[in-house]
mmCIF file of N, CA and C in Angstrom:
data_model
loop_
_atom_site.group_PDB
_atom_site.id
_atom_site.type_symbol
_atom_site.label_atom_id
_atom_site.label_comp_id
_atom_site.label_asym_id
_atom_site.label_seq_id
_atom_site.Cartn_x
_atom_site.Cartn_y
_atom_site.Cartn_z
ATOM 1 N N UNK A 203 0.891 -1.549 -0.008
ATOM 2 C CA UNK A 203 0.166 -0.308 -0.135
ATOM 3 C C UNK A 203 0.762 0.928 -0.242
ATOM 4 N N UNK A 204 2.473 1.166 0.606
ATOM 5 C CA UNK A 204 2.876 2.520 0.634
ATOM 6 C C UNK A 204 3.703 2.620 -0.715
ATOM 7 N N UNK A 205 3.341 3.757 -0.699
ATOM 8 C CA UNK A 205 3.915 4.297 -2.219
ATOM 9 C C UNK A 205 2.868 4.932 -3.039
ATOM 10 N N UNK A 206 1.498 4.843 -2.827
ATOM 11 C CA UNK A 206 0.524 4.987 -3.385
ATOM 12 C C UNK A 206 -0.081 6.170 -2.949
ATOM 13 N N UNK A 207 -1.011 7.390 -3.606
ATOM 14 C CA UNK A 207 -1.483 8.813 -2.960
ATOM 15 C C UNK A 207 -2.092 8.142 -1.452
ATOM 16 N N UNK A 208 -2.552 7.418 -1.436
ATOM 17 C CA UNK A 208 -3.433 7.755 -0.026
ATOM 18 C C UNK A 208 -2.665 7.255 0.759
ATOM 19 N N UNK A 209 -1.539 6.622 0.615
ATOM 20 C CA UNK A 209 -0.877 5.883 1.937
ATOM 21 C C UNK A 209 -0.585 6.748 3.050
ATOM 22 N N UNK A 210 -0.868 8.220 3.149
ATOM 23 C CA UNK A 210 -0.324 8.900 4.095
ATOM 24 C C UNK A 210 -1.603 9.052 5.140
ATOM 25 N N UNK A 211 -2.492 9.095 4.433
ATOM 26 C CA UNK A 211 -4.202 9.290 4.986
ATOM 27 C C UNK A 211 -4.343 7.768 5.321
ATOM 28 N N UNK A 212 -3.880 6.589 4.789
ATOM 29 C CA UNK A 212 -4.021 5.385 5.505
ATOM 30 C C UNK A 212 -3.445 5.469 6.753
ATOM 31 N N UNK A 213 -2.256 5.769 6.662
ATOM 32 C CA UNK A 213 -1.576 5.575 7.881
ATOM 33 C C UNK A 213 -1.663 6.074 9.045
ATOM 34 N N UNK A 214 -2.219 7.608 8.935
ATOM 35 C CA UNK A 214 -3.216 8.482 9.903
ATOM 36 C C UNK A 214 -4.262 8.041 9.993
ATOM 37 N N UNK A 215 -5.029 6.913 9.123
ATOM 38 C CA UNK A 215 -6.255 6.777 9.907
ATOM 39 C C UNK A 215 -6.137 5.525 10.894
ATOM 40 N N UNK A 216 -5.270 4.628 10.182
ATOM 41 C CA UNK A 216 -4.748 3.612 11.017
ATOM 42 C C UNK A 216 -4.260 3.976 12.461
ATOM 43 N N UNK A 217 -3.203 4.768 12.524
ATOM 44 C CA UNK A 217 -2.990 5.658 13.973
ATOM 45 C C UNK A 217 -4.052 6.038 14.706
ATOM 46 N N UNK A 218 -4.994 6.828 14.016
ATOM 47 C CA UNK A 218 -6.078 7.320 15.220
ATOM 48 C C UNK A 218 -6.984 6.192 15.516
ATOM 49 N N UNK A 219 -6.958 4.852 14.802
ATOM 50 C CA UNK A 219 -8.280 4.350 15.285
ATOM 51 C C UNK A 219 -7.276 3.481 16.454
ATOM 52 N N UNK A 220 -5.902 3.239 16.303
ATOM 53 C CA UNK A 220 -5.491 1.994 17.261
ATOM 54 C C UNK A 220 -5.228 3.398 18.378
ATOM 55 N N UNK A 221 -5.179 4.337 18.351
ATOM 56 C CA UNK A 221 -4.867 5.489 19.687
ATOM 57 C C UNK A 221 -6.011 5.582 20.259
ATOM 58 N N UNK A 222 -7.298 5.157 19.745
ATOM 59 C CA UNK A 222 -8.665 5.625 20.901
ATOM 60 C C UNK A 222 -8.833 4.989 21.907
ATOM 61 N N UNK A 223 -8.288 3.549 22.038
ATOM 62 C CA UNK A 223 -8.509 2.560 23.165
ATOM 63 C C UNK A 223 -7.620 2.994 24.008
ATOM 64 N N UNK A 224 -6.549 4.194 23.931
ATOM 65 C CA UNK A 224 -5.548 4.303 24.886
ATOM 66 C C UNK A 224 -5.719 5.878 25.296
ATOM 67 N N UNK A 225 -6.730 6.119 25.019
ATOM 68 C CA UNK A 225 -7.017 7.987 25.301
ATOM 69 C C UNK A 225 -7.314 8.140 26.995
ATOM 70 N N UNK A 226 -7.786 7.496 27.588
ATOM 71 C CA UNK A 226 -8.406 7.497 29.151
ATOM 72 C C UNK A 226 -6.965 7.024 29.782
ATOM 73 N N UNK A 227 -6.223 5.931 29.450
ATOM 74 C CA UNK A 227 -5.116 5.923 30.216
ATOM 75 C C UNK A 227 -3.862 7.060 29.627
ATOM 76 N N UNK A 228 -3.503 7.207 28.611
ATOM 77 C CA UNK A 228 -2.645 7.884 28.494
ATOM 78 C C UNK A 228 -3.686 9.568 27.539
ATOM 79 N N UNK A 229 -3.918 10.478 28.102
ATOM 80 C CA UNK A 229 -4.125 11.162 27.264
ATOM 81 C C UNK A 229 -3.906 12.344 27.163
ATOM 82 N N UNK A 230 -2.489 12.656 27.788
ATOM 83 C CA UNK A 230 -1.718 13.507 26.809
ATOM 84 C C UNK A 230 -0.430 12.893 25.766
ATOM 85 N N UNK A 231 -0.427 11.623 25.710
ATOM 86 C CA UNK A 231 0.068 10.735 24.540
ATOM 87 C C UNK A 231 -0.433 10.544 23.579
ATOM 88 N N UNK A 232 -1.618 10.198 23.812
ATOM 89 C CA UNK A 232 -2.718 9.985 22.677
ATOM 90 C C UNK A 232 -2.865 11.621 22.247
ATOM 91 N N UNK A 233 -3.329 12.485 22.734
ATOM 92 C CA UNK A 233 -3.238 13.867 22.068
ATOM 93 C C UNK A 233 -2.278 14.356 21.316
ATOM 94 N N UNK A 234 -0.962 14.309 21.749
ATOM 95 C CA UNK A 234 0.103 14.432 20.935
ATOM 96 C C UNK A 234 -0.111 13.724 19.650
ATOM 97 N N UNK A 235 -0.132 12.096 19.907
ATOM 98 C CA UNK A 235 -0.171 11.003 18.649
ATOM 99 C C UNK A 235 -0.957 12.032 17.294
ATOM 100 N N UNK A 236 -2.427 12.450 17.958
ATOM 101 C CA UNK A 236 -3.708 12.832 17.376
ATOM 102 C C UNK A 236 -3.463 14.272 16.669
ATOM 103 N N UNK A 237 -2.666 14.459 17.120
ATOM 104 C CA UNK A 237 -2.407 16.296 16.698
ATOM 105 C C UNK A 237 -1.297 16.515 16.639
ATOM 106 N N UNK A 238 -0.052 15.749 16.845
ATOM 107 C CA UNK A 238 1.166 16.330 16.013
ATOM 108 C C UNK A 238 1.881 15.420 15.134
ATOM 109 N N UNK A 239 1.295 14.610 14.707
ATOM 110 C CA UNK A 239 1.643 13.520 13.827
ATOM 111 C C UNK A 239 1.934 14.418 12.080
ATOM 112 N N UNK A 240 2.565 14.081 11.793
ATOM 113 C CA UNK A 240 2.715 14.728 10.207
ATOM 114 C C UNK A 240 3.082 13.605 9.713
ATOM 115 N N UNK A 241 2.361 12.526 9.021
ATOM 116 C CA UNK A 241 3.129 11.592 7.887
ATOM 117 C C UNK A 241 3.477 10.372 9.367
ATOM 118 N N UNK A 242 5.059 11.013 9.020
ATOM 119 C CA UNK A 242 5.870 10.106 10.081
ATOM 120 C C UNK A 242 6.675 10.488 11.125
ATOM 121 N N UNK A 243 6.192 12.221 11.485
ATOM 122 C CA UNK A 243 7.314 12.732 12.162
ATOM 123 C C UNK A 243 6.213 13.238 13.607
ATOM 124 N N UNK A 244 6.656 13.594 14.349
ATOM 125 C CA UNK A 244 5.717 13.792 15.708
ATOM 126 C C UNK A 244 6.440 15.655 16.121
ATOM 127 N N UNK A 245 5.953 16.458 15.643
ATOM 128 C CA UNK A 245 6.614 17.353 16.621
ATOM 129 C C UNK A 245 5.908 18.328 17.401
ATOM 130 N N UNK A 246 6.372 18.272 18.323
ATOM 131 C CA UNK A 246 5.858 18.996 19.355
ATOM 132 C C UNK A 246 6.756 19.332 21.055
ATOM 133 N N UNK A 247 6.365 19.837 22.090
ATOM 134 C CA UNK A 247 7.104 20.346 23.337
ATOM 135 C C UNK A 247 6.831 20.189 24.314
ATOM 136 N N UNK A 248 7.014 20.600 25.354
ATOM 137 C CA UNK A 248 6.634 20.444 26.482
ATOM 138 C C UNK A 248 6.958 21.563 27.454
ATOM 139 N N UNK A 249 6.414 21.581 28.683
ATOM 140 C CA UNK A 249 6.937 22.700 29.460
ATOM 141 C C UNK A 249 8.167 22.516 30.356
ATOM 142 N N UNK A 250 8.226 21.078 30.964
ATOM 143 C CA UNK A 250 9.662 20.970 30.988
ATOM 144 C C UNK A 250 9.776 19.259 30.775
ATOM 145 N N UNK A 251 11.156 19.194 31.676
ATOM 146 C CA UNK A 251 11.771 17.787 31.548
ATOM 147 C C UNK A 251 11.140 16.480 31.760
ATOM 148 N N UNK A 252 10.389 16.666 32.693
ATOM 149 C CA UNK A 252 9.246 15.636 33.053
ATOM 150 C C UNK A 252 8.319 15.029 32.465
ATOM 151 N N UNK A 253 7.586 16.080 32.221
ATOM 152 C CA UNK A 253 6.588 16.354 31.216
ATOM 153 C C UNK A 253 6.813 15.543 29.888
ATOM 154 N N UNK A 254 7.775 16.414 29.520
ATOM 155 C CA UNK A 254 8.206 15.415 27.742
ATOM 156 C C UNK A 254 8.878 14.015 27.947
ATOM 157 N N UNK A 255 9.320 13.640 28.845
ATOM 158 C CA UNK A 255 9.958 12.306 29.154
ATOM 159 C C UNK A 255 8.613 11.204 29.323
ATOM 160 N N UNK A 256 7.456 11.603 30.331
ATOM 161 C CA UNK A 256 6.593 10.925 30.216
ATOM 162 C C UNK A 256 5.598 10.680 28.871
ATOM 163 N N UNK A 257 5.563 12.054 28.579
ATOM 164 C CA UNK A 257 4.614 11.830 27.264
ATOM 165 C C UNK A 257 5.379 10.915 26.141
ATOM 166 N N UNK A 258 6.707 10.590 26.087
ATOM 167 C CA UNK A 258 7.558 10.560 25.159
ATOM 168 C C UNK A 258 7.464 8.746 25.219
ATOM 169 N N UNK A 259 7.523 8.365 26.489
ATOM 170 C CA UNK A 259 7.562 6.722 27.062
ATOM 171 C C UNK A 259 5.852 6.917 26.486
ATOM 172 N N UNK A 260 5.061 7.281 26.969
ATOM 173 C CA UNK A 260 3.563 7.011 26.912
ATOM 174 C C UNK A 260 3.578 6.940 25.186
ATOM 175 N N UNK A 261 3.606 8.186 24.658
ATOM 176 C CA UNK A 261 3.683 7.882 23.058
ATOM 177 C C UNK A 261 4.266 6.505 22.686
ATOM 178 N N UNK A 262 5.422 6.174 23.244
ATOM 179 C CA UNK A 262 6.325 5.085 22.983
ATOM 180 C C UNK A 262 5.511 3.942 22.719
ATOM 181 N N UNK A 263 4.920 3.823 24.373
ATOM 182 C CA UNK A 263 4.119 2.389 24.638
ATOM 183 C C UNK A 263 3.356 2.277 23.709
ATOM 184 N N UNK A 264 2.578 3.053 23.681
ATOM 185 C CA UNK A 264 1.108 3.169 22.342
ATOM 186 C C UNK A 264 1.638 2.556 21.270
ATOM 187 N N UNK A 265 2.462 3.388 20.745
ATOM 188 C CA UNK A 265 2.969 2.710 19.190
ATOM 189 C C UNK A 265 3.426 1.351 19.413
ATOM 190 N N UNK A 266 4.060 0.691 20.545
ATOM 191 C CA UNK A 266 5.111 -0.246 20.586
ATOM 192 C C UNK A 266 3.446 -1.661 20.687
ATOM 193 N N UNK A 267 2.786 -1.127 21.141
ATOM 194 C CA UNK A 267 1.518 -2.096 21.408
ATOM 195 C C UNK A 267 0.630 -2.049 20.111
ATOM 196 N N UNK A 268 0.881 -1.081 19.379
ATOM 197 C CA UNK A 268 0.178 -1.407 18.007
ATOM 198 C C UNK A 268 1.107 -1.696 17.124
ATOM 199 N N UNK A 269 2.350 -2.332 17.372
ATOM 200 C CA UNK A 269 3.646 -2.897 16.597
ATOM 201 C C UNK A 269 3.627 -1.375 15.512
ATOM 202 N N UNK A 270 3.969 -0.809 15.922
ATOM 203 C CA UNK A 270 4.537 0.816 15.111
ATOM 204 C C UNK A 270 5.558 1.063 16.337
ATOM 205 N N UNK A 271 6.425 1.595 15.420
ATOM 206 C CA UNK A 271 7.886 1.858 16.208
ATOM 207 C C UNK A 271 8.156 3.443 16.231
ATOM 208 N N UNK A 272 8.248 4.049 17.221
ATOM 209 C CA UNK A 272 8.926 5.838 17.021
ATOM 210 C C UNK A 272 10.220 5.857 17.501
ATOM 211 N N UNK A 273 11.145 6.666 16.528
ATOM 212 C CA UNK A 273 12.468 6.566 16.736
ATOM 213 C C UNK A 273 12.580 7.902 16.468
ATOM 214 N N UNK A 274 14.416 7.963 16.589
ATOM 215 C CA UNK A 274 15.126 9.411 16.265
ATOM 216 C C UNK A 274 14.055 10.138 17.038
ATOM 217 N N UNK A 275 14.441 10.127 18.099
ATOM 218 C CA UNK A 275 13.759 11.062 19.708
ATOM 219 C C UNK A 275 14.464 12.255 19.189
ATOM 220 N N UNK A 276 14.313 13.544 19.337
ATOM 221 C CA UNK A 276 15.531 14.519 19.380
ATOM 222 C C UNK A 276 14.649 15.881 20.484
ATOM 223 N N UNK A 277 16.106 16.515 21.059
ATOM 224 C CA UNK A 277 15.380 17.692 22.027
ATOM 225 C C UNK A 277 16.606 18.622 21.646
ATOM 226 N N UNK A 278 16.107 19.901 22.034
ATOM 227 C CA UNK A 278 17.087 20.904 22.461
ATOM 228 C C UNK A 278 17.672 20.892 23.664
ATOM 229 N N UNK A 279 17.100 20.246 24.541
ATOM 230 C CA UNK A 279 17.250 19.564 26.182
ATOM 231 C C UNK A 279 18.349 18.832 26.504
ATOM 232 N N UNK A 280 19.767 18.626 26.645
ATOM 233 C CA UNK A 280 20.833 17.820 26.340
ATOM 234 C C UNK A 280 20.233 16.342 27.710
ATOM 235 N N UNK A 281 19.965 17.222 28.626
ATOM 236 C CA UNK A 281 19.333 16.079 30.058
ATOM 237 C C UNK A 281 18.394 15.287 29.714
ATOM 238 N N UNK A 282 17.294 15.937 28.783
ATOM 239 C CA UNK A 282 16.490 15.189 28.519
ATOM 240 C C UNK A 282 16.754 13.770 27.159
ATOM 241 N N UNK A 283 17.633 14.671 26.567
ATOM 242 C CA UNK A 283 18.413 13.644 25.803
ATOM 243 C C UNK A 283 18.779 12.056 26.293
ATOM 244 N N UNK A 284 19.450 12.760 27.303
ATOM 245 C CA UNK A 284 20.539 11.531 28.176
ATOM 246 C C UNK A 284 19.271 10.629 28.836
ATOM 247 N N UNK A 285 18.315 11.536 29.507
ATOM 248 C CA UNK A 285 17.782 10.677 30.134
ATOM 249 C C UNK A 285 16.541 9.890 29.409
ATOM 250 N N UNK A 286 16.216 10.352 27.817
ATOM 251 C CA UNK A 286 15.789 9.533 27.093
ATOM 252 C C UNK A 286 16.201 8.238 26.391
ATOM 253 N N UNK A 287 18.249 8.485 26.446
ATOM 254 C CA UNK A 287 18.611 6.946 25.705
ATOM 255 C C UNK A 287 18.828 6.092 26.843
ATOM 256 N N UNK A 288 18.750 6.462 28.090
ATOM 257 C CA UNK A 288 18.534 5.913 29.489
ATOM 258 C C UNK A 288 17.664 5.082 29.686
ATOM 259 N N UNK A 289 16.164 5.908 29.175
ATOM 260 C CA UNK A 289 15.165 5.148 29.581
ATOM 261 C C UNK A 289 14.529 4.216 28.067
ATOM 262 N N UNK A 290 15.389 4.274 27.357
ATOM 263 C CA UNK A 290 14.949 2.826 26.238
ATOM 264 C C UNK A 290 14.727 3.810 25.202
ATOM 265 N N UNK A 291 14.535 4.925 24.494
ATOM 266 C CA UNK A 291 14.014 5.845 23.858
ATOM 267 C C UNK A 291 14.975 5.934 22.762
ATOM 268 N N UNK A 292 14.585 5.331 21.301
ATOM 269 C CA UNK A 292 16.040 6.060 20.177
ATOM 270 C C UNK A 292 16.245 6.827 20.023
ATOM 271 N N UNK A 293 17.006 7.372 19.993
ATOM 272 C CA UNK A 293 17.331 9.417 19.818
ATOM 273 C C UNK A 293 18.072 9.209 18.793
ATOM 274 N N UNK A 294 17.994 10.555 17.882
ATOM 275 C CA UNK A 294 18.472 10.986 16.739
ATOM 276 C C UNK A 294 19.634 10.961 17.214
ATOM 277 N N UNK A 295 20.787 10.602 15.982
ATOM 278 C CA UNK A 295 22.515 10.946 16.062
ATOM 279 C C UNK A 295 22.089 12.536 15.771
ATOM 280 N N UNK A 296 23.285 13.313 16.206
ATOM 281 C CA UNK A 296 23.188 14.845 15.754
ATOM 282 C C UNK A 296 24.240 14.681 14.674
ATOM 283 N N UNK A 297 24.349 15.435 13.828
ATOM 284 C CA UNK A 297 25.497 15.940 13.072
ATOM 285 C C UNK A 297 26.229 17.295 13.615
ATOM 286 N N UNK A 298 27.312 17.579 12.569
ATOM 287 C CA UNK A 298 27.733 18.949 12.645
ATOM 288 C C UNK A 298 27.302 19.913 10.975
ATOM 289 N N UNK A 299 27.392 20.823 11.110
ATOM 290 C CA UNK A 299 26.572 21.209 10.100
ATOM 291 C C UNK A 299 28.035 21.945 9.277
ATOM 292 N N UNK A 300 28.428 21.573 8.017
ATOM 293 C CA UNK A 300 29.534 21.651 7.175
ATOM 294 C C UNK A 300 30.880 21.884 8.140
ATOM 295 N N UNK A 301 30.953 20.480 9.115
ATOM 296 C CA UNK A 301 31.855 20.544 10.255
ATOM 297 C C UNK A 301 32.566 21.757 10.869
ATOM 298 N N UNK A 302 31.574 22.657 11.060
ATOM 299 C CA UNK A 302 31.710 23.664 12.208
ATOM 300 C C UNK A 302 31.296 23.217 13.732
ATOM 301 N N UNK A 303 30.984 22.232 13.775
ATOM 302 C CA UNK A 303 31.000 21.638 15.453
ATOM 303 C C UNK A 303 29.149 22.179 15.593
ATOM 304 N N UNK A 304 28.473 23.017 15.167
ATOM 305 C CA UNK A 304 27.128 23.030 15.252
ATOM 306 C C UNK A 304 26.050 21.834 15.202
ATOM 307 N N UNK A 305 25.784 21.179 16.519
ATOM 308 C CA UNK A 305 24.982 20.457 16.289
ATOM 309 C C UNK A 305 23.719 20.374 15.229
ATOM 310 N N UNK A 306 23.313 19.685 14.856
ATOM 311 C CA UNK A 306 22.143 19.968 13.862
ATOM 312 C C UNK A 306 21.157 18.402 13.674
ATOM 313 N N UNK A 307 19.610 19.400 12.910
ATOM 314 C CA UNK A 307 19.030 17.966 13.010
ATOM 315 C C UNK A 307 17.834 18.321 11.932
ATOM 316 N N UNK A 308 17.565 17.593 11.224
ATOM 317 C CA UNK A 308 16.184 17.992 10.504
ATOM 318 C C UNK A 308 14.793 17.850 10.860
ATOM 319 N N UNK A 309 13.999 18.677 10.859
ATOM 320 C CA UNK A 309 12.374 18.417 11.030
ATOM 321 C C UNK A 309 11.919 18.834 10.064
ATOM 322 N N UNK A 310 11.177 17.960 9.383
ATOM 323 C CA UNK A 310 10.188 18.038 7.774
ATOM 324 C C UNK A 310 11.071 18.337 6.916
ATOM 325 N N UNK A 311 12.371 17.892 7.165
ATOM 326 C CA UNK A 311 13.625 18.835 6.202
ATOM 327 C C UNK A 311 14.138 20.059 6.119
ATOM 328 N N UNK A 312 13.845 20.911 7.216
ATOM 329 C CA UNK A 312 14.289 21.850 7.877
ATOM 330 C C UNK A 312 15.743 21.846 8.861
ATOM 331 N N UNK A 313 16.386 22.112 8.390
ATOM 332 C CA UNK A 313 17.550 22.035 9.041
ATOM 333 C C UNK A 313 17.019 23.088 10.492
ATOM 334 N N UNK A 314 17.484 22.397 11.783
ATOM 335 C CA UNK A 314 17.631 22.930 13.044
ATOM 336 C C UNK A 314 18.695 22.921 13.967
ATOM 337 N N UNK A 315 19.008 24.123 14.374
ATOM 338 C CA UNK A 315 20.022 24.294 15.221
ATOM 339 C C UNK A 315 19.255 23.453 16.833
ATOM 340 N N UNK A 316 19.949 22.360 16.944
ATOM 341 C CA UNK A 316 19.250 21.767 18.505
ATOM 342 C C UNK A 316 19.919 22.140 19.683
ATOM 343 N N UNK A 317 20.885 23.048 19.478
ATOM 344 C CA UNK A 317 21.234 23.926 20.625
ATOM 345 C C UNK A 317 21.103 25.162 20.845
ATOM 346 N N UNK A 318 20.711 25.870 19.577
ATOM 347 C CA UNK A 318 20.547 27.251 20.097
ATOM 348 C C UNK A 318 18.866 27.477 19.534
ATOM 349 N N UNK A 319 18.448 26.213 19.479
ATOM 350 C CA UNK A 319 16.882 25.831 18.961
ATOM 351 C C UNK A 319 16.052 27.231 17.945
ATOM 352 N N UNK A 320 17.135 27.042 16.897
ATOM 353 C CA UNK A 320 16.537 28.061 16.167
ATOM 354 C C UNK A 320 16.734 26.643 14.292
ATOM 355 N N UNK A 321 15.658 27.453 13.728
ATOM 356 C CA UNK A 321 15.238 26.609 11.942
ATOM 357 C C UNK A 321 16.033 27.403 11.118
ATOM 358 N N UNK A 322 16.981 26.927 10.159
ATOM 359 C CA UNK A 322 17.582 27.519 9.113
ATOM 360 C C UNK A 322 16.938 27.324 7.531
ATOM 361 N N UNK A 323 16.335 28.515 7.030
ATOM 362 C CA UNK A 323 15.982 28.455 5.783
ATOM 363 C C UNK A 323 16.719 29.443 5.009
ATOM 364 N N UNK A 324 17.550 28.054 3.816
ATOM 365 C CA UNK A 324 18.140 29.148 2.490
ATOM 366 C C UNK A 324 17.418 29.461 1.648
ATOM 367 N N UNK A 325 17.450 30.796 1.430
ATOM 368 C CA UNK A 325 16.450 31.649 0.504
ATOM 369 C C UNK A 325 17.496 31.765 -0.824
ATOM 370 N N UNK A 326 18.768 31.378 -0.994
ATOM 371 C CA UNK A 326 19.540 31.913 -1.810
ATOM 372 C C UNK A 326 19.062 31.698 -3.240
ATOM 373 N N UNK A 327 18.194 30.733 -2.835
ATOM 374 C CA UNK A 327 17.397 29.952 -4.420
ATOM 375 C C UNK A 327 16.279 31.367 -4.920
ATOM 376 N N UNK A 328 16.136 32.016 -3.995
ATOM 377 C CA UNK A 328 15.101 32.930 -4.014
ATOM 378 C C UNK A 328 15.441 34.461 -4.679
ATOM 379 N N UNK A 329 16.997 34.631 -4.706
ATOM 380 C CA UNK A 329 17.570 35.482 -5.499
ATOM 381 C C UNK A 329 17.595 35.148 -6.879
ATOM 382 N N UNK A 330 17.629 34.222 -7.517
ATOM 383 C CA UNK A 330 17.680 33.361 -8.463
ATOM 384 C C UNK A 330 16.315 33.498 -9.057
ATOM 385 N N UNK A 331 15.447 33.681 -9.041
ATOM 386 C CA UNK A 331 14.124 33.685 -9.232
ATOM 387 C C UNK A 331 14.448 34.318 -10.417
ATOM 388 N N UNK A 332 13.188 33.706 -11.731
ATOM 389 C CA UNK A 332 13.299 34.298 -13.044
ATOM 390 C C UNK A 332 11.995 35.379 -12.830
ATOM 391 N N UNK A 333 12.678 36.685 -12.831
ATOM 392 C CA UNK A 333 11.677 37.624 -12.776
ATOM 393 C C UNK A 333 10.478 37.848 -14.086
ATOM 394 N N UNK A 334 10.538 37.430 -14.715
ATOM 395 C CA UNK A 334 10.058 37.997 -16.396
ATOM 396 C C UNK A 334 8.546 36.315 -15.922
ATOM 397 N N UNK A 335 8.630 35.734 -15.043
ATOM 398 C CA UNK A 335 7.465 35.168 -15.157
ATOM 399 C C UNK A 335 6.832 35.561 -13.822
ATOM 400 N N UNK A 336 5.679 35.502 -13.686
ATOM 401 C CA UNK A 336 4.490 35.682 -12.463
ATOM 402 C C UNK A 336 5.225 35.099 -10.822
ATOM 403 N N UNK A 337 5.875 35.889 -9.980
ATOM 404 C CA UNK A 337 6.386 34.944 -8.704
ATOM 405 C C UNK A 337 4.984 34.608 -8.528
ATOM 406 N N UNK A 338 4.595 33.391 -8.063
ATOM 407 C CA UNK A 338 3.856 32.694 -7.005
ATOM 408 C C UNK A 338 4.237 32.005 -5.883
ATOM 409 N N UNK A 339 3.478 31.961 -4.880
ATOM 410 C CA UNK A 339 3.385 31.297 -3.425
ATOM 411 C C UNK A 339 4.263 29.628 -3.997
ATOM 412 N N UNK A 340 3.460 29.520 -5.543
ATOM 413 C CA UNK A 340 3.919 27.893 -5.446
ATOM 414 C C UNK A 340 5.744 27.710 -5.811
ATOM 415 N N UNK A 341 5.939 28.700 -6.655
ATOM 416 C CA UNK A 341 7.373 28.893 -6.746
ATOM 417 C C UNK A 341 8.002 29.311 -5.923
ATOM 418 N N UNK A 342 7.317 29.999 -5.208
ATOM 419 C CA UNK A 342 8.701 30.595 -3.688
ATOM 420 C C UNK A 342 8.975 29.467 -2.916
ATOM 421 N N UNK A 343 7.899 28.506 -2.375
ATOM 422 C CA UNK A 343 7.565 27.523 -2.017
ATOM 423 C C UNK A 343 8.994 26.688 -2.408
#
């Protein structure tokens, strides 16, 4: 089924179907999986480390129970990352941008500096736009 145009919808519908049975037991984690999941990426945050760890572990438990594995956990908080590794969450390896030593990751394809917590968007291509044609949102994106 994967590779067909409806695959993202089918994945989302399957996950929503399975998380319903955990809504009372893990309310925060099911809300996260229901609202912060985009195809196969979850993008969310929490007010403190203990809350983030609890939601992460609960979401991981829910998904393991339906034979799906959440992996590549990442955070801008080193303590949370170390605690997550200790708790058995599969963390995402960080890499350096251009050997500069800046730890980075990608979120939905957009580079994220995990230490300083900011996104980088390369706009060099915008300078090379063919302005003889109308510049539409589609072209800019």
